[in-house]
Each structure stands twice: as structure tokens, then as C-alpha cells.
XYZ file of C-alpha atoms in Angstrom:
240
model
C -25.888 109.077 24.248
C -27.265 111.713 26.599
C -24.452 114.222 26.179
C -25.225 114.437 22.451
C -28.544 116.053 23.382
C -27.045 118.711 25.651
C -27.862 116.754 28.819
C -25.454 115.682 31.517
C -23.590 112.500 30.576
C -24.243 109.562 32.883
C -21.079 107.992 34.280
C -20.478 104.815 36.273
C -17.656 105.105 38.829
C -16.445 101.854 40.406
C -14.013 102.495 43.287
C -13.699 100.641 46.604
C -11.586 103.180 48.510
C -13.833 105.798 50.192
C -11.337 108.665 49.974
C -10.561 108.094 46.324
C -14.232 107.564 45.558
C -15.187 110.878 47.151
C -12.532 112.804 45.214
C -13.333 111.169 41.899
C -17.074 111.622 42.295
C -16.787 115.275 43.322
C -14.471 116.038 40.423
C -16.613 114.230 37.861
C -19.735 116.080 38.970
C -18.068 119.383 38.039
C -17.988 118.268 34.383
C -21.032 118.453 34.901
C -22.158 114.810 34.953
C -24.504 112.413 36.703
C -22.302 109.924 38.557
C -23.493 106.488 39.699
C -21.310 104.861 42.365
C -20.363 101.225 42.926
C -17.836 99.728 45.344
C -17.420 96.282 43.780
C -18.017 94.174 40.702
C -21.250 92.826 42.181
C -22.644 96.254 43.027
C -21.672 97.624 39.607
C -23.713 94.937 37.879
C -26.777 95.795 39.975
C -26.892 99.346 38.605
C -29.176 99.915 35.638
C -27.325 100.157 32.321
C -27.377 103.180 30.037
C -24.115 104.925 30.914
C -22.070 107.078 28.565
C -18.758 106.126 30.206
C -17.401 103.693 32.785
C -14.534 104.522 35.159
C -13.348 101.276 36.729
C -10.866 100.573 39.506
C -8.328 98.019 38.300
C -8.410 96.148 41.629
C -11.607 95.418 43.544
C -12.503 93.156 46.485
C -14.396 90.722 44.275
C -12.527 90.959 40.982
C -10.434 93.103 38.680
C -11.293 96.061 36.511
C -10.960 93.760 33.529
C -13.539 91.421 35.085
C -15.930 94.344 35.530
C -15.351 95.555 31.974
C -16.015 92.127 30.479
C -19.190 91.721 32.523
C -20.517 95.165 31.638
C -19.739 94.755 27.952
C -21.845 91.634 27.726
C -24.862 93.920 28.021
C -23.450 97.200 26.650
C -20.624 96.402 24.195
C -19.983 99.914 22.850
C -19.597 102.003 26.029
C -16.056 103.434 26.421
C -14.173 102.787 29.656
C -11.317 104.296 31.639
C -9.283 102.339 34.185
C -7.821 103.909 37.317
C -5.200 102.353 39.559
C -2.471 103.200 42.047
C -0.193 100.712 40.273
C 2.066 102.379 37.712
C 3.360 99.049 36.374
C 3.714 99.160 32.558
C 2.747 95.477 32.413
C -0.564 96.127 34.155
C -1.282 99.137 31.969
C -0.608 97.070 28.865
C -3.046 94.407 30.072
C -5.728 97.004 30.776
C -5.350 98.632 27.376
C -5.401 95.267 25.642
C -8.606 94.396 27.495
C -10.328 97.401 25.961
C -9.836 100.380 28.266
C -9.350 103.622 26.364
C -6.860 104.987 28.895
C -5.301 104.075 32.241
C -5.200 106.777 34.929
C -2.722 106.490 37.806
C -3.862 107.560 41.271
C -3.359 109.998 42.832
C -4.224 112.208 39.889
C -5.307 115.812 39.534
C -8.732 117.065 38.569
C -7.533 118.440 35.237
C -6.025 115.085 34.245
C -9.194 113.217 35.188
C -11.561 115.601 33.415
C -9.351 115.678 30.323
C -9.462 111.889 30.025
C -13.232 111.858 30.517
C -13.771 114.489 27.829
C -11.602 112.535 25.395
C -13.559 109.354 26.066
C -16.931 111.066 25.737
C -15.759 112.576 22.465
C -15.353 108.956 21.242
C -12.155 109.635 19.303
C -11.344 105.929 19.359
C -14.779 104.928 18.101
C -14.613 107.444 15.287
C -11.263 106.068 14.201
C -12.558 102.506 14.221
C -15.662 103.403 12.244
C -13.554 104.804 9.431
C -12.291 101.320 8.662
C -15.512 99.393 9.250
C -16.995 99.278 5.718
C -14.896 96.363 4.480
C -11.768 94.379 5.234
C -10.376 95.180 1.819
C -6.889 93.961 0.886
C -6.247 97.596 -0.014
C -6.249 98.388 3.701
C -2.782 97.965 5.226
C -2.323 95.152 7.700
C -0.527 97.574 10.020
C -0.682 101.351 10.294
C 1.920 102.951 12.547
C 0.208 106.341 12.665
C -2.990 104.822 14.037
C -1.105 102.891 16.720
C 1.001 105.886 17.751
C -2.064 108.120 17.909
C -3.854 105.610 20.140
C -0.867 105.317 22.500
C 0.183 108.970 22.693
C 3.171 108.571 20.385
C 4.929 106.049 22.636
C 6.833 103.763 20.256
C 7.932 101.389 23.015
C 4.362 101.043 24.248
C 3.173 100.281 20.731
C 5.759 97.507 20.396
C 4.874 96.018 23.782
C 1.143 96.110 23.150
C 1.518 94.705 19.646
C 3.466 91.725 20.990
C 0.767 91.066 23.563
C -1.879 91.439 20.859
C -0.195 88.859 18.636
C 0.356 86.492 21.573
C -3.413 86.472 22.166
C -4.617 86.658 18.571
C -4.850 82.979 17.664
C -6.547 82.139 20.969
C -9.104 84.871 20.290
C -9.729 83.593 16.775
C -10.264 80.049 18.042
C -12.689 81.241 20.715
C -14.658 83.319 18.198
C -14.901 80.519 15.639
C -15.883 77.922 18.261
C -18.501 80.286 19.687
C -20.008 80.765 16.245
C -20.062 77.020 15.625
C -21.894 76.512 18.928
C -24.340 79.332 18.294
C -23.003 81.323 21.255
C -23.461 84.778 19.738
C -22.939 86.645 23.018
C -19.424 85.267 23.468
C -18.580 85.810 19.806
C -19.717 89.437 19.924
C -17.853 90.032 23.177
C -14.596 88.660 21.769
C -15.015 90.522 18.481
C -15.650 93.766 20.307
C -12.482 93.300 22.341
C -10.585 92.458 19.175
C -11.889 95.602 17.486
C -10.592 97.690 20.378
C -7.206 95.993 20.650
C -6.618 95.924 16.893
C -7.406 99.628 16.776
C -4.856 100.350 19.500
C -2.068 98.485 17.698
C -2.953 99.758 14.219
C -4.081 96.416 12.748
C -6.427 98.151 10.320
C -7.423 95.281 8.039
C -8.179 93.001 10.983
C -10.092 95.794 12.684
C -12.336 96.095 9.642
C -12.774 92.319 9.364
C -13.769 92.038 13.024
C -16.229 94.920 12.670
C -17.801 93.329 9.602
C -18.184 89.943 11.283
C -19.586 91.493 14.461
C -22.414 92.946 12.368
C -23.124 89.690 10.491
C -22.182 86.657 12.578
C -23.852 84.188 10.204
C -22.244 85.576 7.045
C -19.979 82.834 5.637
C -17.965 85.306 3.576
C -17.409 87.550 6.601
C -16.172 84.543 8.580
C -13.795 83.537 5.782
C -12.443 87.078 5.419
C -11.959 87.283 9.176
C -10.021 84.018 9.476
C -7.857 84.858 6.457
C -7.092 88.317 7.823
C -6.189 86.904 11.228
C -3.685 84.578 9.572
C -2.199 87.352 7.442
C -1.908 89.673 10.438
C -0.305 87.037 12.638
C 2.230 85.953 10.028
C 3.198 89.540 9.210
C 3.787 90.483 12.819
């Protein structure tokens, strides 16, 4: 990414409210950073890809922040994303985190809070943690790791429990969609779902599943990787 070379990082800011957009853009540019602006899902998708970070409004005129994230990740699956919203509902925040956002920022927010979240995302702490467990979905890896989950969710035990329940509620549906996509040769959908699963499993500390999803994402046609993935999904679900 550009910031690794000492250049300004390139950010995509999607915000439909003019006042909020002006504040967020002005603050982000002090990072310093190059900030591309979009007011909707449609306009965001018209901007050339190649960003280091996405900052997405959770509610837009033509869709949700989750809709934007899913659309953007079809073409750039590894870019981190932050969600921002005026809604402080824990249920919404849980949905946003489960969808793959690294953090959820509540508006109005101060400049220091915004810049701190951006620096954390650009530092790719989450990606580094996930890469540690990518080599293999070994049975020696624990199915669950509380320290990983607590670190991802700022030590909030209640949030971990809530997010883990949501994760398990969606897990079998995700597995079915991934397997069916592979059977149909729809690699784009399979990669998209696996990438989301990597993010969500990392948040809840499902280490063995995280590794299995990462392995399969890299080798979609590998029969052994598929078998390991499906077995690990079953073990994770039954142990939850």
C-alpha cells in the first residue's frame, strides 16, 4: 500500500451528509492523506480502486454501509474498512463488525478519535493477527481463543459473547453458500464469503476456522482444503 512507501495513504470516504462529510474530510487530510469522496453506494463504485482504507457511512440513500463494503470487496477483498454512524445501537454495531468492519465510529466524534481509528486500521493490526494463523488449520490450533476475541473487541466480554452468537447463527449458512459456490464454479462469491468469514472468525477468536478459511481462500480447488474447512466448521459450530 502507498503508506508503506512513505507516501500519503489514499482513503475513500463515503458520507451523504454535507456537514459530516466536510468535517471528516478535513480531519482525514491532516493525517496527512489523500481523500476521495463519495455520497452514495453508486458514486463510491465509480471511483477507481486502489485505496488503503475505506470509511463508510452505515446508512446511505441507495443502500447500507454493509452493501457498500460487500460491493467494494468483490474487487478489493483485503482493504480494511471503518464504519461511521449516528446510531449507537449495539445491535447495529454487532452487525457491522460481523460484516467485516474493523471498527464502528459513532458520530459526532472528535478528530483524535477519528485519526486514532484510521491509524490503527492502516497499521493492519487485524490483518497481522489473521496472518499468524494462516499457515494451516491444524488440530493443534484451539477452536476458540478468548484473548484474540477480547483483543479484537477492546476487552468487552459482553460484546464478544453477542458477536460470537451472531457468528454461530450465520456459520452454517455461510458454509452452505461457500460450498455451493465452489460446486458451481463461482469463485468470486466463494472468495467474498471466505474473506468475510476470515474477518468474523478473527473477531470472535475462532482460530482454527480462521486458518481453514484462509487456506481455502488461497486454493479453492484443493479437495483437502475443502474437507478441512467443512470439518472445522462442524467442529466450531458444535463446540459453540
